């Protein structure tokens, strides 16, 4: 593929990371942007030098001139926008990269996957936490067999960081931590240990100022036989504050792997110990402590473009992400009904 042209919808809090990352990928150009909010639209257009600006996504698709669309809106707009992308160019469609959470429910998610499937275009969910370089180092080490066959894992994200000032909508929804953050951590568990047969979960709300749950503890029985604990909290005040690090403890038949605070990866196997500094770089446009997430945005977008060029499915394709989304739904169902939920129920 020669020059690849993209359009981005949703010029909000997170989109600037995506636009910076696109700027860093050779051969890619964002030729149009869209937001219903004119102020955000013009500020973003000015900041990134993008002249084609739309307040109406339908019009942007009608005028076309791009190969893929990057959907960076919050979840309620995802299904209509993905379906618009499928109808674009008289049904030829365009490739799609869509932010997490992909959909509000399984029915919408399946319809979105089917709509893009029918066009033969690529659909990737921007599920970037498994692309964080520290997490990736752990995934590659495990897949390389360094600690033998895993049988236990803990995938943990605990923080007291104020996420609500940058993303006020996170305080307003009936659902919070599993849908917004747990979705990433559940996806990391899938990337490490494979698909899940059963899950049980508890949730609670500690912060009285928000509507949804801010603590979730989940027990996953993977099809591979691994048991993992996925625990998430935005009510944990401790030092060091580790936002936005995911910490790991994995036991295998031949040793153990830990990813500790400060991006320190420790592998103990065959009577020896290796400690590696796997801290992510701070990209020129990034800022601490978000640099970890920001680098993963660059990496997942590079992966998307590599997949388009090679004609292969992205790791977090729409079809793959249905299984992460099903885990989210199953966790809420388990917490509400106080029982273990089989993923086959979803
Ligand atoms: P935001 O509310 O700051 O921005 C969303 C923008 O989309 C707004 O400017 C809004 O006007 C615009 N918009 C909504 N519907 C639209 C439509 N139909 N047409 C045109 N514009 C529309 O939200 P945000 O914090 O930037 O989050 C966006 C998405 O990114 C969410 O799904 C969130 O979960 C996700 N997110 C992902 C990560 C990550 O690491 N992957 C981090 C933060 C946020
Ligand atoms: O990555 C995210 O989806 C963000 C945050 C890290 C704050 O949970 O919303």
Short mmCIF file of C-alpha atoms and ligand atoms in Angstrom, two decimals:
data_model
loop_
_atom_site.label_atom_id
_atom_site.label_comp_id
_atom_site.label_asym_id
_atom_site.label_seq_id
_atom_site.Cartn_x
_atom_site.Cartn_y
_atom_site.Cartn_z
CA UNK A 1 0.00 0.00 0.00
CA UNK A 2 1.40 3.48 -0.83
CA UNK A 3 0.37 6.50 1.25
CA UNK A 4 -2.35 5.60 3.75
CA UNK A 5 -4.91 8.31 4.48
CA UNK A 6 -6.99 8.36 7.64
CA UNK A 7 -9.78 10.39 9.19
CA UNK A 8 -10.40 10.77 12.93
CA UNK A 9 -13.75 11.22 14.67
CA UNK A 10 -13.87 12.58 18.22
CA UNK A 11 -11.38 15.34 19.10
CA UNK A 12 -11.57 14.92 22.88
CA UNK A 13 -9.27 14.21 25.83
CA UNK A 14 -7.54 11.13 24.40
CA UNK A 15 -7.56 11.84 20.64
CA UNK A 16 -4.49 14.08 20.77
CA UNK A 17 -2.43 11.01 21.73
CA UNK A 18 -3.76 9.19 18.68
CA UNK A 19 -3.04 12.18 16.42
CA UNK A 20 0.52 12.51 17.75
CA UNK A 21 1.03 8.79 17.19
CA UNK A 22 -0.28 8.97 13.59
CA UNK A 23 2.16 11.83 12.93
CA UNK A 24 5.00 9.50 13.93
CA UNK A 25 4.09 6.71 11.49
CA UNK A 26 5.77 7.03 8.12
CA UNK A 27 3.44 6.89 5.13
CA UNK A 28 0.32 7.75 7.15
CA UNK A 29 -1.55 11.04 6.96
CA UNK A 30 -4.69 12.15 8.79
CA UNK A 31 -6.53 14.11 6.11
CA UNK A 32 -9.80 14.92 7.92
CA UNK A 33 -11.18 15.25 11.44
CA UNK A 34 -14.68 15.39 12.86
CA UNK A 35 -16.25 16.46 16.15
CA UNK A 36 -19.73 17.71 16.97
CA UNK A 37 -18.09 20.31 19.21
CA UNK A 38 -16.84 23.14 16.99
CA UNK A 39 -14.35 24.48 19.53
CA UNK A 40 -12.65 21.14 20.00
CA UNK A 41 -12.70 20.60 16.24
CA UNK A 42 -10.99 23.87 15.39
CA UNK A 43 -8.47 23.64 18.26
CA UNK A 44 -7.48 20.16 17.13
CA UNK A 45 -7.35 21.16 13.46
CA UNK A 46 -5.07 24.08 14.30
CA UNK A 47 -2.83 22.05 16.64
CA UNK A 48 -2.26 19.29 14.08
CA UNK A 49 -2.53 21.32 10.85
CA UNK A 50 -5.57 19.45 9.50
CA UNK A 51 -7.68 21.59 7.18
CA UNK A 52 -10.63 19.28 6.38
CA UNK A 53 -12.94 19.58 9.40
CA UNK A 54 -16.49 18.28 9.90
CA UNK A 55 -19.13 18.52 12.60
CA UNK A 56 -21.14 15.80 10.84
CA UNK A 57 -19.52 12.39 10.37
CA UNK A 58 -22.03 11.37 7.67
CA UNK A 59 -20.81 14.30 5.53
CA UNK A 60 -17.19 13.41 6.08
CA UNK A 61 -17.84 9.84 4.88
CA UNK A 62 -19.80 11.13 1.85
CA UNK A 63 -16.86 13.30 0.80
CA UNK A 64 -14.45 10.40 1.47
CA UNK A 65 -10.84 10.47 0.34
CA UNK A 66 -9.46 8.29 3.17
CA UNK A 67 -8.60 4.60 3.61
CA UNK A 68 -9.35 4.23 7.31
CA UNK A 69 -11.27 5.92 10.08
CA UNK A 70 -10.05 6.25 13.67
CA UNK A 71 -13.09 6.40 15.98
CA UNK A 72 -12.03 8.19 19.18
CA UNK A 73 -15.45 9.06 20.60
CA UNK A 74 -16.92 7.65 23.79
CA UNK A 75 -18.77 4.35 23.49
CA UNK A 76 -22.34 5.53 22.78
CA UNK A 77 -21.32 6.74 19.30
CA UNK A 78 -19.30 3.66 18.32
CA UNK A 79 -22.02 1.53 16.71
CA UNK A 80 -23.51 4.27 14.47
CA UNK A 81 -20.03 5.38 13.40
CA UNK A 82 -18.76 1.87 12.66
CA UNK A 83 -21.91 1.21 10.62
CA UNK A 84 -21.34 4.48 8.73
CA UNK A 85 -17.79 3.32 7.99
CA UNK A 86 -19.20 0.07 6.59
CA UNK A 87 -21.64 1.96 4.31
CA UNK A 88 -18.97 4.41 3.07
CA UNK A 89 -18.13 4.47 -0.65
CA UNK A 90 -21.45 2.84 -1.64
CA UNK A 91 -20.84 -0.14 0.63
CA UNK A 92 -17.15 -0.63 -0.18
CA UNK A 93 -16.40 0.50 3.40
CA UNK A 94 -13.19 1.81 4.94
CA UNK A 95 -10.84 0.17 7.44
CA UNK A 96 -11.71 0.97 11.06
CA UNK A 97 -9.80 1.40 14.30
CA UNK A 98 -12.24 2.00 17.16
CA UNK A 99 -11.55 2.96 20.79
CA UNK A 100 -12.43 0.70 23.71
CA UNK A 101 -14.92 -0.06 25.15
CA UNK A 102 -15.89 -1.21 21.68
CA UNK A 103 -19.63 -1.39 22.47
CA UNK A 104 -22.16 -0.97 25.27
CA UNK A 105 -23.39 -4.55 24.92
CA UNK A 106 -22.68 -7.79 23.05
CA UNK A 107 -25.50 -7.31 20.55
CA UNK A 108 -24.07 -4.01 19.32
CA UNK A 109 -20.54 -5.43 19.25
CA UNK A 110 -21.55 -8.44 17.16
CA UNK A 111 -23.49 -6.22 14.73
CA UNK A 112 -20.44 -3.95 14.31
CA UNK A 113 -18.12 -6.89 13.60
CA UNK A 114 -20.61 -8.30 11.08
CA UNK A 115 -21.01 -4.91 9.35
CA UNK A 116 -17.27 -4.53 8.69
CA UNK A 117 -16.83 -8.25 7.91
CA UNK A 118 -19.34 -7.84 5.09
CA UNK A 119 -17.07 -5.24 3.45
CA UNK A 120 -13.90 -7.31 3.76
CA UNK A 121 -12.15 -4.35 5.45
CA UNK A 122 -10.06 -4.51 8.64
CA UNK A 123 -11.59 -3.71 12.03
CA UNK A 124 -9.31 -3.29 15.04
CA UNK A 125 -10.27 -2.27 18.56
CA UNK A 126 -7.85 0.21 20.12
CA UNK A 127 -7.16 -2.14 23.06
CA UNK A 128 -3.70 -0.82 23.78
CA UNK A 129 -2.73 -1.98 27.28
CA UNK A 130 -1.36 -5.31 25.97
CA UNK A 131 0.94 -3.13 23.80
CA UNK A 132 2.51 -1.29 26.75
CA UNK A 133 6.18 -2.14 26.40
CA UNK A 134 6.55 -3.50 29.96
CA UNK A 135 3.45 -5.69 29.60
CA UNK A 136 4.63 -6.76 26.16
CA UNK A 137 8.02 -7.80 27.58
CA UNK A 138 6.18 -10.03 30.08
CA UNK A 139 3.92 -11.49 27.36
CA UNK A 140 6.89 -12.29 25.09
CA UNK A 141 8.88 -13.79 27.97
CA UNK A 142 5.98 -16.03 28.93
CA UNK A 143 5.23 -17.04 25.32
CA UNK A 144 8.94 -17.83 24.89
CA UNK A 145 8.64 -20.48 27.62
CA UNK A 146 11.06 -18.88 30.12
CA UNK A 147 9.06 -20.10 33.14
CA UNK A 148 7.61 -23.25 31.60
CA UNK A 149 3.84 -23.67 31.46
CA UNK A 150 1.96 -21.07 33.53
CA UNK A 151 -0.59 -22.27 36.08
CA UNK A 152 -1.33 -19.10 38.09
CA UNK A 153 -1.41 -15.39 37.34
CA UNK A 154 -2.27 -12.16 39.09
CA UNK A 155 -2.90 -9.15 36.90
CA UNK A 156 -3.31 -6.13 39.11
CA UNK A 157 -4.08 -2.41 38.67
CA UNK A 158 -4.51 -0.48 41.92
CA UNK A 159 -4.35 3.30 42.14
CA UNK A 160 -5.76 6.40 43.77
CA UNK A 161 -5.08 8.63 40.75
CA UNK A 162 -7.78 11.20 39.92
CA UNK A 163 -8.95 10.05 36.50
CA UNK A 164 -12.18 12.05 36.79
CA UNK A 165 -10.65 15.48 36.21
CA UNK A 166 -9.53 14.57 32.67
CA UNK A 167 -12.46 12.24 31.92
CA UNK A 168 -15.50 13.56 33.88
CA UNK A 169 -17.84 11.05 32.17
CA UNK A 170 -16.11 8.27 34.15
CA UNK A 171 -17.84 9.53 37.32
CA UNK A 172 -21.27 9.61 35.73
CA UNK A 173 -21.95 6.13 34.31
CA UNK A 174 -23.72 3.31 36.19
CA UNK A 175 -20.66 1.22 35.26
CA UNK A 176 -17.12 2.41 35.88
CA UNK A 177 -14.02 0.44 36.64
CA UNK A 178 -14.66 -2.88 34.87
CA UNK A 179 -16.01 -1.22 31.74
CA UNK A 180 -13.32 1.48 31.50
CA UNK A 181 -10.15 0.05 33.05
CA UNK A 182 -10.87 -3.58 33.92
CA UNK A 183 -11.50 -4.18 30.22
CA UNK A 184 -7.78 -3.50 29.60
CA UNK A 185 -6.65 -5.68 32.50
CA UNK A 186 -8.94 -8.55 31.49
CA UNK A 187 -7.52 -8.26 27.97
CA UNK A 188 -3.97 -8.51 29.33
CA UNK A 189 -4.99 -11.68 31.16
CA UNK A 190 -6.33 -13.09 27.88
CA UNK A 191 -3.10 -12.11 26.10
CA UNK A 192 -1.09 -13.98 28.76
CA UNK A 193 -3.21 -17.04 29.46
CA UNK A 194 -5.73 -17.35 26.62
CA UNK A 195 -9.50 -17.44 26.57
CA UNK A 196 -11.63 -17.86 29.65
CA UNK A 197 -14.19 -20.55 30.48
CA UNK A 198 -15.62 -19.12 33.75
CA UNK A 199 -15.39 -15.94 35.81
CA UNK A 200 -16.59 -14.81 39.22
CA UNK A 201 -16.40 -11.22 40.39
CA UNK A 202 -17.14 -8.88 43.26
CA UNK A 203 -17.44 -5.11 42.96
CA UNK A 204 -17.81 -2.21 45.34
CA UNK A 205 -17.86 1.58 45.31
CA UNK A 206 -15.60 3.38 47.78
CA UNK A 207 -15.64 6.92 46.34
CA UNK A 208 -19.07 8.42 47.23
CA UNK A 209 -18.73 11.10 44.53
CA UNK A 210 -19.05 8.71 41.60
CA UNK A 211 -21.94 6.56 40.38
CA UNK A 212 -20.31 3.30 39.35
CA UNK A 213 -18.06 0.73 41.03
CA UNK A 214 -14.41 1.69 41.61
CA UNK A 215 -13.13 -1.65 42.93
CA UNK A 216 -13.45 -5.03 41.20
CA UNK A 217 -11.90 -8.39 42.03
CA UNK A 218 -12.24 -11.16 39.46
CA UNK A 219 -11.28 -14.83 39.41
CA UNK A 220 -10.83 -16.34 35.95
CA UNK A 221 -10.66 -20.01 34.96
CA UNK A 222 -8.87 -20.05 31.60
CA UNK A 223 -9.47 -22.77 29.00
CA UNK A 224 -5.73 -23.51 29.20
CA UNK A 225 -6.12 -24.57 32.85
CA UNK A 226 -4.52 -21.39 34.24
CA UNK A 227 -6.31 -19.61 37.10
CA UNK A 228 -5.85 -15.85 37.15
CA UNK A 229 -6.87 -13.12 39.57
CA UNK A 230 -7.60 -9.79 37.92
CA UNK A 231 -7.93 -7.04 40.52
CA UNK A 232 -8.61 -3.38 39.83
CA UNK A 233 -9.07 -0.38 42.11
CA UNK A 234 -9.21 3.39 41.84
CA UNK A 235 -9.65 3.65 45.61
CA UNK A 236 -6.16 2.52 46.64
CA UNK A 237 -4.06 5.22 48.25
CA UNK A 238 -0.51 4.02 48.65
CA UNK A 239 3.08 4.93 47.96
CA UNK A 240 4.40 4.60 45.36
CA UNK A 241 1.34 5.64 43.33
CA UNK A 242 1.67 3.30 40.36
CA UNK A 243 -0.84 4.83 37.88
CA UNK A 244 -1.05 3.60 35.15
CA UNK A 245 1.06 0.49 35.71
CA UNK A 246 -0.32 -3.03 35.53
CA UNK A 247 1.57 -5.33 37.91
CA UNK A 248 1.98 -9.06 37.27
CA UNK A 249 2.81 -12.20 39.22
CA UNK A 250 2.94 -15.42 37.24
CA UNK A 251 3.85 -18.91 38.43
CA UNK A 252 4.88 -21.52 35.87
CA UNK A 253 6.07 -25.11 36.00
CA UNK A 254 9.66 -23.90 35.51
CA UNK A 255 9.78 -20.65 37.51
CA UNK A 256 8.12 -17.32 38.19
CA UNK A 257 7.79 -13.94 36.52
CA UNK A 258 6.94 -10.66 38.23
CA UNK A 259 6.37 -7.20 36.85
CA UNK A 260 6.73 -4.90 39.84
CA UNK A 261 6.18 -1.19 40.43
CA UNK A 262 8.70 0.95 38.56
CA UNK A 263 8.60 -1.31 35.48
CA UNK A 264 10.92 -3.95 36.94
CA UNK A 265 10.61 -7.39 35.38
CA UNK A 266 12.01 -10.29 37.41
CA UNK A 267 12.31 -13.80 36.02
CA UNK A 268 13.35 -16.60 38.34
CA UNK A 269 13.94 -19.91 36.58
CA UNK A 270 16.45 -22.76 36.45
CA UNK A 271 17.97 -21.67 39.78
CA UNK A 272 18.81 -18.20 38.50
CA UNK A 273 17.32 -14.71 38.57
CA UNK A 274 17.20 -12.05 35.87
CA UNK A 275 16.00 -8.52 36.65
CA UNK A 276 15.25 -6.23 33.71
CA UNK A 277 14.35 -2.54 33.57
CA UNK A 278 11.42 -2.48 31.13
CA UNK A 279 10.44 1.17 31.66
CA UNK A 280 8.79 2.70 28.59
CA UNK A 281 10.41 5.67 26.83
CA UNK A 282 8.82 9.11 27.23
CA UNK A 283 8.00 10.00 23.61
CA UNK A 284 8.64 13.68 22.68
CA UNK A 285 4.92 14.51 22.89
CA UNK A 286 4.23 12.40 25.99
CA UNK A 287 4.13 13.28 29.68
CA UNK A 288 4.53 11.29 32.90
CA UNK A 289 2.74 9.31 34.23
CA UNK A 290 0.74 8.82 31.00
CA UNK A 291 3.87 8.04 28.91
CA UNK A 292 3.31 4.32 29.41
CA UNK A 293 -0.17 4.47 27.85
CA UNK A 294 0.95 7.01 25.25
CA UNK A 295 3.74 4.77 23.97
CA UNK A 296 1.27 1.88 23.69
CA UNK A 297 -0.95 4.08 21.51
CA UNK A 298 1.96 4.56 19.11
CA UNK A 299 2.71 0.83 19.14
CA UNK A 300 -0.86 -0.36 18.54
CA UNK A 301 -1.36 2.15 15.72
CA UNK A 302 1.90 0.94 14.11
CA UNK A 303 0.54 -2.60 14.44
CA UNK A 304 -2.72 -1.54 12.71
CA UNK A 305 -0.83 -0.06 9.75
CA UNK A 306 1.50 -3.10 9.54
CA UNK A 307 -1.58 -5.35 9.42
CA UNK A 308 -3.15 -3.26 6.63
CA UNK A 309 0.10 -3.43 4.64
CA UNK A 310 0.52 -7.19 5.16
CA UNK A 311 -3.18 -8.04 4.78
CA UNK A 312 -3.36 -9.83 8.16
CA UNK A 313 -5.79 -9.53 11.07
CA UNK A 314 -4.71 -7.30 13.98
CA UNK A 315 -4.18 -8.97 17.35
CA UNK A 316 -7.14 -7.10 18.83
CA UNK A 317 -9.44 -7.40 15.81
CA UNK A 318 -13.15 -6.76 16.33
CA UNK A 319 -13.74 -10.52 16.44
CA UNK A 320 -11.01 -11.00 19.05
CA UNK A 321 -12.32 -8.15 21.16
CA UNK A 322 -15.77 -9.78 21.40
CA UNK A 323 -14.12 -12.17 23.86
CA UNK A 324 -12.71 -9.36 26.02
CA UNK A 325 -16.08 -7.60 25.95
CA UNK A 326 -17.82 -10.85 26.93
CA UNK A 327 -15.55 -10.99 30.00
CA UNK A 328 -16.69 -7.50 30.99
CA UNK A 329 -20.35 -8.49 30.65
CA UNK A 330 -19.78 -11.76 32.49
CA UNK A 331 -17.99 -9.96 35.35
CA UNK A 332 -20.91 -7.57 35.84
CA UNK A 333 -23.38 -10.47 35.68
CA UNK A 334 -21.36 -12.44 38.21
CA UNK A 335 -21.13 -9.50 40.61
CA UNK A 336 -24.86 -8.74 40.29
CA UNK A 337 -26.01 -12.33 40.79
CA UNK A 338 -23.28 -13.54 43.16
CA UNK A 339 -22.39 -16.57 41.07
CA UNK A 340 -19.78 -17.93 38.71
CA UNK A 341 -20.63 -17.17 35.07
CA UNK A 342 -19.64 -19.42 32.18
CA UNK A 343 -18.54 -17.40 29.14
CA UNK A 344 -20.69 -19.70 27.00
CA UNK A 345 -23.72 -17.93 28.56
CA UNK A 346 -22.88 -14.67 26.80
P1 LIG B 1 -14.08 12.87 25.32
O1 LIG B 1 -15.49 12.97 25.81
O2 LIG B 1 -13.05 13.78 25.91
O3 LIG B 1 -14.02 13.06 23.74
C1 LIG B 1 -14.94 12.48 22.88
C2 LIG B 1 -15.22 13.47 21.75
O4 LIG B 1 -16.05 12.82 20.79
C3 LIG B 1 -15.97 14.72 22.21
O5 LIG B 1 -15.25 15.87 21.80
C4 LIG B 1 -17.34 14.62 21.51
O6 LIG B 1 -17.87 15.87 21.13
C5 LIG B 1 -16.98 13.76 20.30
N1 LIG B 1 -18.13 13.01 19.74
C6 LIG B 1 -18.95 12.14 20.38
N2 LIG B 1 -19.83 11.60 19.53
C7 LIG B 1 -19.57 12.12 18.30
C8 LIG B 1 -20.13 11.95 17.01
N3 LIG B 1 -21.17 11.12 16.78
N4 LIG B 1 -19.61 12.64 15.98
C9 LIG B 1 -18.57 13.50 16.18
N5 LIG B 1 -18.00 13.70 17.40
C10 LIG B 1 -18.48 13.03 18.44
O7 LIG B 1 -13.66 11.35 25.53
P2 LIG B 1 -12.17 10.74 25.71
O8 LIG B 1 -11.79 10.81 27.13
O9 LIG B 1 -11.28 11.32 24.68
O10 LIG B 1 -12.46 9.19 25.40
C11 LIG B 1 -12.77 8.76 24.11
C12 LIG B 1 -12.68 7.25 24.06
O11 LIG B 1 -11.33 6.89 24.33
C13 LIG B 1 -13.51 6.53 25.12
O12 LIG B 1 -14.12 5.40 24.55
C14 LIG B 1 -12.51 6.14 26.20
O13 LIG B 1 -12.85 4.97 26.90
C15 LIG B 1 -11.28 5.92 25.36
N6 LIG B 1 -10.01 6.05 26.09
C16 LIG B 1 -9.08 5.12 25.84
C17 LIG B 1 -7.87 5.16 26.47
C18 LIG B 1 -6.87 4.09 26.16
O14 LIG B 1 -5.80 4.03 26.76
N7 LIG B 1 -7.17 3.21 25.21
C19 LIG B 1 -7.59 6.19 27.39
C20 LIG B 1 -8.56 7.17 27.59
C21 LIG B 1 -9.78 7.11 26.92
O1 LIG B 2 -7.09 3.76 29.56
C1 LIG B 2 -8.22 4.17 29.79
O2 LIG B 2 -9.15 3.65 29.24
C2 LIG B 2 -8.44 5.36 30.72
C3 LIG B 2 -7.93 5.16 32.13
C4 LIG B 2 -6.49 4.71 32.20
C5 LIG B 2 -8.09 6.45 32.89
O3 LIG B 2 -8.72 4.20 32.76
O4 LIG B 2 -9.80 5.68 30.74
#
